[in-house]
Amino acid sequence: MKFVSEYRDPKLARHYADAIAEVVTQPWTIEEICGGQTHTIVKYGIDRMLPDLVTLVHGPGCPVCVTPIEIIDRAISIARHSNAILCSFGDMLRVPGTQTDLLSVKATGGQVQIVYSPLDALEIARNNREREVVFFAVGFETTAPATAMSVYQAAQQNLTNFSLLVSHVLVPPAMEAILSAPQCRVQGFLAAGHVCTVMGYTEYEPIVEKYQIPIVVTGFEPVDILQGIYLCLQQLENGESKLENQYARSVSRMGNQTARDLMSQVFEVIPRRWRGLGEISQSGLGLRSKYAAFDADRKFGFDIDAETAVDETECISGEILQGLKKPHECPAFGTRCTPEHPLGAPMVSSEGACAAYYRWRRGVEAVASV
Ligand code: SF4
């Protein structure tokens, strides 16, 4: 398949691994932002192709993992409401709330429907006019345009029984939070290619300038990631800090202007609490007042300021999401915490780092098929 198979070419992967070995002379730590990149790295053993001097740490780019527990509790409350249907991506169903998860609520009669797009939820709303249909809107800038489109269309169609439980988050503020933390050890970033396909990369240029750190916009296939690491290391070894775009086949500097315009028409930037990371200012999206009629928090009367939900203590997802620890360093990994009985979201989500290590690294060497 074009733009896939050539980026899984074993010879090309080896070429970049050799080039990396040649360029590196001292220890460096690089963080990949996106959970999809984490899965590629772990699945193909890319970290094990690198010199010992190079450490890869995994970032907070798993939207399911960073959705705060109080919003999951709100989703559960909606699913239990007698007149509501909660529509959600499948990944969210097994993420633990304070006392239970959406899958358990569904199993005991709660109205939860798995959808693949917010527009599917819109269709469900059109077909169930007597019920309030709520789309659980999680994700980064990649999925926000489709969510924005669903509300835009609902408004156009005067669909009054549709609303959003919004938990959209933004990547650049999270990168700044990581870089500002006293314990930060990240010296270079691989930025998430799909986010930049929508947003472009102008937002990252001030971060490069302020923190004097290389950022390489990077794709998701093994050769993409090796090339991104190589470009990042080349900068570090040369004492440079620049924004580079490895994923030029998909990403332009300004991104997708139509998608960005739609997002800014529907959403405004607000503070957002991230699970495991705490509140990060200007790091989330909330509905603009023009679209307040589609806000599930308002429709269901949630007292957001009064929420006191706390995360379980055994899960160290905060340290995982900040790149301070790796999943296998969690005492519960693979024993008390498994995909069947998860203690935290990173073990559930298809983009979670713990799920990646459990799937590809548990007890066996990763299958390095590149
Ligand atoms: S292994 Fe489980 S308990 Fe440990 S950090 Fe990951 S999700 Fe949390």
Coordinates of C-alpha atoms and ligand atoms in Angstrom, one line a residue:
M1 CA 0.0 0.0 0.0
K2 CA 1.5 3.3 -1.1
F3 CA 2.8 5.5 1.8
V4 CA 2.7 2.5 4.1
S5 CA 4.9 -0.3 2.8
E6 CA 7.8 1.9 1.9
Y7 CA 7.8 3.2 5.4
R8 CA 8.1 -0.3 6.7
D9 CA 11.1 -1.2 4.5
P10 CA 13.6 -3.1 6.6
K11 CA 16.6 -1.9 4.6
L12 CA 15.6 1.7 5.0
A13 CA 14.9 1.2 8.7
R14 CA 18.4 -0.3 9.1
H15 CA 19.9 2.6 7.1
Y16 CA 18.5 5.1 9.6
A17 CA 19.4 3.0 12.6
D18 CA 23.0 2.9 11.3
A19 CA 22.9 6.7 10.6
I20 CA 21.7 7.3 14.2
A21 CA 24.6 5.1 15.6
E22 CA 27.1 7.2 13.6
V23 CA 25.8 10.6 14.7
V24 CA 25.4 10.0 18.4
T25 CA 28.3 10.8 20.7
Q26 CA 26.6 11.5 24.1
P27 CA 23.4 10.6 26.0
W28 CA 20.1 12.1 24.8
T29 CA 16.5 11.7 25.8
I30 CA 13.8 12.2 23.3
E31 CA 10.0 12.0 23.9
E32 CA 7.4 10.9 21.3
I33 CA 4.2 12.7 22.1
C34 CA 1.7 10.4 20.4
G35 CA 0.4 7.1 21.8
G36 CA 0.3 5.8 18.2
Q37 CA 4.0 6.5 17.8
T38 CA 4.6 4.7 21.2
H39 CA 2.8 1.6 19.9
T40 CA 5.0 1.6 16.7
I41 CA 8.1 2.0 18.7
V42 CA 7.3 -0.8 21.1
K43 CA 5.8 -3.1 18.5
Y44 CA 8.7 -2.9 16.1
G45 CA 11.4 -2.7 18.8
I46 CA 12.6 0.7 17.5
D47 CA 14.0 1.7 20.9
R48 CA 16.1 -1.5 20.8
M49 CA 17.6 -0.6 17.5
L50 CA 19.1 2.6 19.0
P51 CA 22.4 3.1 20.7
D52 CA 22.3 2.8 24.5
L53 CA 23.1 6.5 24.6
V54 CA 19.6 7.3 23.3
T55 CA 16.6 7.0 25.6
L56 CA 13.0 7.3 24.3
V57 CA 10.4 8.3 26.8
H58 CA 6.6 8.1 26.1
G59 CA 4.5 11.2 26.2
P60 CA 0.9 12.1 27.2
G61 CA -0.6 11.6 23.7
C62 CA -3.2 9.1 24.5
P63 CA -6.5 10.9 24.7
V64 CA -8.3 8.2 26.6
C65 CA -5.6 8.1 29.2
V66 CA -5.7 11.8 29.9
T67 CA -9.4 12.1 30.2
P68 CA -10.0 13.0 33.9
I69 CA -11.8 10.6 36.1
E70 CA -14.6 13.2 37.0
I71 CA -15.6 13.4 33.3
I72 CA -15.8 9.6 33.1
D73 CA -18.0 9.7 36.2
R74 CA -20.2 12.2 34.4
A75 CA -20.4 9.9 31.3
I76 CA -21.4 7.1 33.6
S77 CA -24.1 9.3 35.2
I78 CA -25.5 10.1 31.7
A79 CA -25.5 6.5 30.7
R80 CA -27.6 5.6 33.8
H81 CA -30.1 8.4 33.0
S82 CA -33.4 6.8 32.0
N83 CA -33.9 9.2 29.0
A84 CA -30.4 9.4 27.6
I85 CA -28.1 7.5 25.2
L86 CA -24.4 8.0 25.7
C87 CA -22.4 7.5 22.5
S88 CA -18.7 6.8 22.9
F89 CA -15.6 5.5 21.1
G90 CA -15.1 1.9 22.2
D91 CA -11.8 2.6 24.0
M92 CA -13.5 4.6 26.7
L93 CA -15.8 1.8 27.9
R94 CA -13.3 0.0 30.1
V95 CA -11.6 3.1 31.5
P96 CA -12.1 3.0 35.3
G97 CA -14.2 5.8 36.8
T98 CA -14.4 6.4 40.6
Q99 CA -16.5 3.3 41.2
T100 CA -17.2 1.6 37.9
D101 CA -16.8 1.9 34.1
L102 CA -19.1 2.4 31.2
L103 CA -18.9 -1.3 30.1
S104 CA -20.3 -2.4 33.5
V105 CA -23.0 0.2 33.2
K106 CA -23.9 -1.0 29.8
A107 CA -24.0 -4.6 31.0
T108 CA -26.5 -3.7 33.7
G109 CA -28.8 -1.9 31.3
G110 CA -27.2 1.5 30.9
Q111 CA -27.7 3.2 27.5
V112 CA -24.2 3.2 26.0
Q113 CA -23.6 2.9 22.2
I114 CA -20.2 2.5 20.6
V115 CA -19.7 4.8 17.6
Y116 CA -16.8 5.4 15.3
S117 CA -17.5 9.1 14.6
P118 CA -19.5 11.9 16.2
L119 CA -21.6 12.0 13.0
D120 CA -22.8 8.4 13.9
A121 CA -24.0 9.9 17.2
L122 CA -25.8 12.6 15.3
E123 CA -27.6 10.0 13.2
I124 CA -28.6 8.2 16.5
A125 CA -30.1 11.5 17.7
R126 CA -32.0 12.0 14.5
N127 CA -33.5 8.5 14.9
N128 CA -34.3 8.9 18.6
R129 CA -35.9 12.3 19.0
E130 CA -37.5 11.4 22.3
R131 CA -34.1 10.7 23.9
E132 CA -31.2 12.9 24.7
V133 CA -28.2 11.6 22.7
V134 CA -24.8 12.6 24.1
F135 CA -21.5 12.2 22.3
F136 CA -18.5 11.7 24.7
A137 CA -16.1 13.9 22.9
V138 CA -12.5 13.0 23.8
G139 CA -9.3 13.4 21.8
F140 CA -6.7 15.8 20.6
E141 CA -6.8 18.3 17.8
T142 CA -7.1 15.4 15.4
T143 CA -10.6 14.5 16.3
A144 CA -11.9 17.9 17.4
P145 CA -12.9 19.0 13.8
A146 CA -15.3 16.1 13.4
T147 CA -16.8 16.9 16.8
A148 CA -17.1 20.5 15.8
M149 CA -18.8 19.4 12.6
S150 CA -21.4 17.3 14.5
V151 CA -22.4 20.3 16.6
Y152 CA -22.4 22.6 13.6
Q153 CA -24.7 20.2 11.8
A154 CA -27.0 19.7 14.8
A155 CA -27.4 23.5 15.0
Q156 CA -28.2 23.7 11.3
Q157 CA -30.7 20.9 11.6
N158 CA -32.2 22.2 14.8
L159 CA -31.6 18.9 16.5
T160 CA -32.3 19.8 20.1
N161 CA -31.8 16.3 21.6
F162 CA -28.1 16.2 20.7
S163 CA -25.2 17.3 23.0
L164 CA -21.6 16.8 23.7
L165 CA -19.7 15.8 26.9
V166 CA -16.5 17.6 25.9
S167 CA -13.0 16.5 27.0
H168 CA -10.9 17.6 24.0
V169 CA -7.3 18.5 24.8
L170 CA -4.5 20.4 23.0
V171 CA -0.9 19.2 22.5
P172 CA 1.3 22.3 22.7
P173 CA 0.3 23.3 26.3
A174 CA 1.0 19.8 27.5
M175 CA 4.5 19.9 25.9
E176 CA 5.1 23.2 27.8
A177 CA 3.9 21.7 31.0
I178 CA 6.3 18.8 30.6
L179 CA 9.2 21.2 29.7
S180 CA 8.4 23.4 32.7
A181 CA 8.4 20.6 35.3
P182 CA 11.5 20.6 37.5
Q183 CA 12.0 16.8 36.9
C184 CA 11.9 17.2 33.1
R185 CA 14.6 15.2 31.2
V186 CA 13.3 15.6 27.7
Q187 CA 15.8 17.2 25.3
G188 CA 13.9 16.7 22.0
F189 CA 10.4 16.0 20.9
L190 CA 8.8 14.0 18.1
A191 CA 5.6 15.9 17.5
A192 CA 2.5 14.0 16.5
G193 CA 2.0 14.0 12.7
H194 CA -1.7 13.6 12.7
V195 CA -2.3 16.5 15.0
C196 CA -0.1 18.7 12.8
T197 CA -1.9 17.5 9.7
V198 CA -4.9 19.5 11.1
M199 CA -3.1 22.3 13.0
G200 CA 0.1 22.7 11.1
Y201 CA 3.2 23.5 13.2
T202 CA 3.2 27.2 13.8
E203 CA 2.2 26.6 17.4
Y204 CA 5.4 24.7 18.0
E205 CA 7.7 27.4 16.8
P206 CA 7.5 29.5 19.9
I207 CA 8.1 26.4 22.1
V208 CA 11.3 25.7 20.1
E209 CA 12.3 29.3 20.6
K210 CA 11.5 29.5 24.3
Y211 CA 12.9 26.2 25.4
Q212 CA 15.7 25.9 22.8
I213 CA 14.6 22.4 22.0
P214 CA 14.4 20.5 18.7
I215 CA 10.9 19.5 17.7
V216 CA 10.5 17.2 14.7
V217 CA 7.0 16.6 13.3
T218 CA 7.0 12.9 12.7
G219 CA 4.8 10.2 11.2
F220 CA 3.8 6.8 12.5
E221 CA 5.5 4.1 10.5
P222 CA 8.8 2.6 11.6
V223 CA 10.9 4.5 9.0
D224 CA 9.1 7.7 9.9
I225 CA 10.0 7.4 13.5
L226 CA 13.6 6.4 12.9
Q227 CA 14.0 9.3 10.5
G228 CA 12.4 11.7 13.1
I229 CA 14.8 10.4 15.8
Y230 CA 17.7 10.9 13.4
L231 CA 16.8 14.5 12.6
C232 CA 16.3 15.2 16.3
L233 CA 19.6 13.7 17.3
Q234 CA 21.4 15.5 14.5
Q235 CA 20.2 18.8 15.8
L236 CA 21.1 17.9 19.4
E237 CA 24.6 16.8 18.4
N238 CA 25.0 20.1 16.4
G239 CA 23.8 22.2 19.3
E240 CA 20.7 23.3 17.2
S241 CA 17.1 23.8 18.1
K242 CA 14.8 23.9 15.1
L243 CA 11.4 22.9 14.0
E244 CA 11.7 20.2 11.3
N245 CA 8.9 18.4 9.4
Q246 CA 9.7 14.7 8.7
Y247 CA 6.0 14.1 7.8
A248 CA 5.8 16.5 4.9
R249 CA 3.8 14.1 2.8
S250 CA 0.9 14.9 5.1
V251 CA 1.7 18.1 7.1
S252 CA 2.0 21.7 5.9
R253 CA 3.0 24.6 8.0
M254 CA -0.5 26.0 8.3
G255 CA -2.3 22.6 8.4
N256 CA -5.9 22.2 7.3
Q257 CA -7.3 25.7 7.4
T258 CA -10.9 24.6 6.9
A259 CA -10.8 22.2 9.8
R260 CA -9.1 24.9 12.0
D261 CA -11.8 27.4 11.1
L262 CA -14.6 25.0 12.0
M263 CA -12.9 24.2 15.3
S264 CA -12.5 27.9 16.3
Q265 CA -16.1 28.6 15.2
V266 CA -17.4 25.9 17.6
F267 CA -14.8 25.8 20.4
E268 CA -12.9 28.1 22.6
V269 CA -9.7 27.4 24.5
I270 CA -10.2 26.8 28.2
P271 CA -8.2 25.3 31.1
R272 CA -8.4 21.5 31.3
R273 CA -7.5 19.0 33.9
W274 CA -5.5 16.1 32.5
R275 CA -5.6 12.7 34.3
G276 CA -2.3 12.1 35.9
L277 CA -1.0 15.6 35.0
G278 CA -3.4 17.9 36.8
E279 CA -4.8 21.2 35.4
I280 CA -2.9 22.8 32.5
S281 CA -4.0 26.3 31.6
Q282 CA -5.4 26.9 28.1
S283 CA -5.0 23.2 27.3
G284 CA -8.6 22.2 26.5
L285 CA -11.5 23.0 24.2
G286 CA -15.0 24.0 25.4
L287 CA -18.1 24.9 23.5
R288 CA -18.5 28.6 22.7
S289 CA -21.6 30.3 24.2
K290 CA -23.2 30.2 20.8
Y291 CA -23.4 26.4 21.1
A292 CA -24.2 26.2 24.8
A293 CA -27.5 24.5 24.0
F294 CA -25.4 21.5 23.0
D295 CA -23.4 21.3 26.2
A296 CA -24.3 18.1 28.1
D297 CA -22.8 19.5 31.3
R298 CA -25.5 22.2 31.2
K299 CA -28.3 19.9 30.1
F300 CA -27.6 17.4 32.9
G301 CA -26.9 20.1 35.5
F302 CA -23.5 18.8 36.5
D303 CA -22.0 21.0 39.3
I304 CA -18.5 20.9 37.8
D305 CA -17.0 23.2 40.5
A306 CA -18.1 20.8 43.2
E307 CA -16.6 17.7 41.8
T308 CA -14.2 15.9 44.1
A309 CA -13.3 12.7 42.3
V310 CA -9.8 11.4 43.0
D311 CA -7.8 8.9 41.0
E312 CA -6.8 5.5 42.5
T313 CA -3.5 5.6 44.2
E314 CA -1.8 2.4 42.9
C315 CA -1.8 3.5 39.3
I316 CA 1.2 5.6 38.4
S317 CA -0.2 6.8 35.1
G318 CA 0.8 10.3 35.9
E319 CA 4.5 9.3 35.9
I320 CA 4.0 7.2 32.8
L321 CA 2.3 10.1 31.0
Q322 CA 5.0 12.5 31.9
G323 CA 7.7 10.1 30.6
L324 CA 9.2 9.7 34.1
K325 CA 8.6 6.0 34.3
K326 CA 8.0 3.2 31.8
P327 CA 5.0 0.8 32.2
H328 CA 7.1 -2.2 33.3
E329 CA 8.3 -0.1 36.2
C330 CA 4.8 0.0 37.7
P331 CA 4.5 -2.6 40.4
A332 CA 1.0 -3.5 39.2
F333 CA 2.0 -4.0 35.5
G334 CA 0.9 -7.4 34.2
T335 CA -0.2 -8.7 37.6
R336 CA -2.8 -6.6 39.4
C337 CA -3.2 -4.5 36.2
T338 CA -4.0 -6.2 32.9
P339 CA -6.2 -5.3 29.9
E340 CA -8.8 -7.6 31.3
H341 CA -8.6 -6.0 34.8
P342 CA -7.2 -2.5 34.3
L343 CA -6.3 -0.2 37.2
G344 CA -5.6 2.7 34.9
A345 CA -6.5 4.0 31.5
P346 CA -3.0 3.5 29.9
M347 CA -3.7 -0.3 30.1
V348 CA -7.0 0.0 28.3
S349 CA -6.6 2.4 25.5
S350 CA -5.3 1.2 22.1
E351 CA -2.9 4.1 22.3
G352 CA -1.9 3.6 26.0
A353 CA 1.7 2.9 26.8
C354 CA 0.9 0.2 29.3
A355 CA -1.2 -1.6 26.8
A356 CA 1.6 -1.4 24.3
Y357 CA 4.1 -2.9 26.7
Y358 CA 1.6 -5.6 27.8
R359 CA 0.9 -6.5 24.2
W360 CA 4.4 -6.4 22.7
R361 CA 6.8 -6.7 25.6
R362 CA 5.3 -8.9 28.3
G363 CA 7.7 -11.8 29.0
V364 CA 9.1 -11.9 25.4
E365 CA 11.3 -9.8 23.3
A366 CA 9.4 -7.5 21.0
V367 CA 8.9 -8.8 17.5
A368 CA 11.2 -6.5 15.5
S369 CA 9.8 -7.1 12.1
V370 CA 11.6 -4.1 10.5
Ligands
SF4_1 S1 0.3 -0.7 34.6 FE1 -1.8 -0.2 35.2 S2 -1.6 0.6 37.2 FE2 0.4 0.7 36.3 S3 0.5 2.7 35.4 FE3 -0.2 1.3 33.8 S4 -2.4 1.5 33.9 FE4 -1.6 2.3 35.8

